[in-house]
Each structure stands twice: as structure tokens, then as C-alpha cells.
């Protein structure tokens, strides 16, 4: 998995509390994000989740991260622990998908592209 924190809090409740406290999300928005993540996780917990189910969850998290990035630009010095959950969560989702669909080259390429965009240490190791 991407990190121990993800294992302990896979829905990112602590990150949502932090984002709400710093007013990047309203209480209603944080609650909606949590409910949406729960629905996605239920879909992935099925007996045989599809690759598309993983990719829908990844797309949702990337859109949420883009929204939060736009809101952070308004207050650039207001950093906190909730700022990096989405990228770690997306990495963990890709890793879960790859453990199930490891022979899917397109999925591997998407994951590598994501890591490079995030300037992820694993991407730097593989490109050296």
C-alpha cells in the first residue's frame, strides 16, 4: 500500500477533518466526499471489482484533488496534514488495481504517468 496512514484510515476521515478545519471544505462537502468514498469502496469490495470501478474512483480522487489545489492557491501558506491524502490514496488505488490486473499494460502506464506527475520517488527510481 502507499502508506501506513492509508491502511489505518482508508477513507481519509482525518484528512477531511483537517480540510474542513482549515475551511477548504464545508462540513456538507466533507460529508459528501466521505459518502462517495464509502460507495466506491463498497464497489471495490465486491467479489470481482472491475478495472473500470478502480479507474472511476481514481478519476474522482483526481478531480477532488484538483478542486482542493485551486482552493489552496487562495491561501498558499495554509498547509496541513490533509493536503497529501488524495495523491497517496490514488497511488494506493492503482496498487490495489494492479494487484488484481497486473498483466494490464495500459494500467501500468497510467500508474507510471501518475507517479511522474506527482514527482513520486518510485517514478524517479524506475527512470534512473
Coordinates of C-alpha atoms in Angstrom, one line a residue:
X1 CA 0.0 0.0 0.0
X2 CA 1.0 3.6 -0.3
X3 CA 1.4 4.3 3.4
X4 CA 0.6 3.1 6.9
X5 CA -1.7 6.1 7.3
X6 CA -3.8 4.8 4.3
X7 CA -4.1 1.4 6.0
X8 CA -5.3 2.9 9.2
X9 CA -7.7 5.4 7.6
X10 CA -8.6 4.3 4.1
X11 CA -11.4 6.8 3.6
X12 CA -9.3 9.7 4.8
X13 CA -11.5 10.8 7.6
X14 CA -8.6 12.6 9.4
X15 CA -7.7 14.4 6.2
X16 CA -11.3 15.5 5.7
X17 CA -11.4 16.8 9.3
X18 CA -8.2 18.8 8.6
X19 CA -9.5 20.2 5.3
X20 CA -12.8 21.2 7.0
X21 CA -11.0 22.8 9.9
X22 CA -8.8 24.9 7.5
X23 CA -12.0 25.8 5.6
X24 CA -11.0 24.2 2.3
X25 CA -14.2 22.1 2.5
X26 CA -17.5 22.8 4.2
X27 CA -19.0 20.3 6.5
X28 CA -21.5 19.3 3.9
X29 CA -18.8 18.8 1.2
X30 CA -16.6 16.7 3.6
X31 CA -19.6 14.6 4.4
X32 CA -20.4 14.1 0.7
X33 CA -16.8 13.2 -0.1
X34 CA -16.9 10.6 2.7
X35 CA -20.2 9.1 1.5
X36 CA -18.9 9.0 -2.1
X37 CA -15.7 7.2 -1.0
X38 CA -17.7 4.7 1.0
X39 CA -19.8 3.9 -2.1
X40 CA -16.7 3.5 -4.2
X41 CA -15.1 1.2 -1.6
X42 CA -18.3 -0.9 -1.4
X43 CA -18.0 -1.4 -5.2
X44 CA -14.4 -2.4 -4.9
X45 CA -15.2 -4.8 -2.0
X46 CA -17.4 -6.9 -4.3
X47 CA -16.3 -10.4 -5.3
X48 CA -14.8 -9.3 -8.6
X49 CA -14.4 -5.5 -9.0
X50 CA -13.8 -4.3 -12.5
X51 CA -10.8 -2.3 -13.7
X52 CA -13.4 0.5 -14.6
X53 CA -14.5 0.6 -10.9
X54 CA -11.0 1.3 -9.8
X55 CA -10.5 3.9 -12.5
X56 CA -13.7 5.7 -11.7
X57 CA -12.5 6.0 -8.1
X58 CA -9.1 7.3 -9.3
X59 CA -10.8 9.9 -11.5
X60 CA -13.0 11.1 -8.6
X61 CA -10.0 11.5 -6.3
X62 CA -8.0 13.4 -9.0
X63 CA -10.9 15.8 -9.6
X64 CA -11.3 16.3 -5.9
X65 CA -7.5 17.0 -5.6
X66 CA -7.7 19.5 -8.5
X67 CA -10.6 21.3 -6.7
X68 CA -8.6 21.4 -3.4
X69 CA -5.5 22.6 -5.3
X70 CA -7.5 25.5 -6.7
X71 CA -8.8 26.4 -3.3
X72 CA -5.3 26.1 -1.8
X73 CA -4.0 28.7 -4.3
X74 CA -6.1 31.3 -2.5
X75 CA -4.3 30.6 0.8
X76 CA -0.9 29.1 -0.2
X77 CA 0.7 29.3 3.3
X78 CA -2.1 27.3 4.9
X79 CA -0.7 23.8 4.7
X80 CA -1.8 20.8 6.8
X81 CA -1.8 17.0 7.0
X82 CA -4.9 16.7 4.8
X83 CA -3.1 18.1 1.8
X84 CA -1.4 14.9 0.6
X85 CA -4.1 12.3 1.3
X86 CA -5.5 12.3 -2.3
X87 CA -2.2 11.6 -4.0
X88 CA -1.4 8.8 -1.6
X89 CA -4.9 7.4 -1.9
X90 CA -4.7 7.4 -5.7
X91 CA -1.4 5.6 -5.6
X92 CA -2.9 3.0 -3.2
X93 CA -5.9 2.6 -5.6
X94 CA -3.6 2.0 -8.5
X95 CA -1.6 -0.5 -6.5
X96 CA -4.8 -2.4 -5.5
X97 CA -5.9 -2.4 -9.1
X98 CA -2.5 -3.7 -10.3
X99 CA -2.6 -6.4 -7.7
X100 CA -5.8 -7.6 -9.4
X101 CA -5.0 -6.7 -13.0
X102 CA -1.2 -7.0 -13.1
X103 CA -1.0 -8.0 -16.7
X104 CA -2.8 -4.8 -17.9
X105 CA -0.1 -2.8 -19.6
X106 CA -2.3 0.3 -20.0
X107 CA -3.0 0.3 -16.3
X108 CA 0.8 0.1 -15.6
X109 CA 1.4 3.1 -17.9
X110 CA -1.4 5.1 -16.3
X111 CA 0.2 4.4 -12.9
X112 CA 3.7 5.4 -14.1
X113 CA 2.3 8.6 -15.6
X114 CA 0.5 9.4 -12.4
X115 CA 3.7 8.9 -10.4
X116 CA 5.7 11.1 -12.7
X117 CA 3.1 13.9 -12.5
X118 CA 3.3 13.7 -8.7
X119 CA 7.1 13.6 -8.8
X120 CA 6.8 10.3 -6.8
X121 CA 10.0 8.7 -5.5
X122 CA 9.1 5.4 -7.1
X123 CA 8.9 7.0 -10.5
X124 CA 12.4 8.6 -10.1
X125 CA 13.9 5.2 -9.1
X126 CA 12.5 3.4 -12.2
X127 CA 13.6 6.2 -14.6
X128 CA 17.3 6.1 -13.4

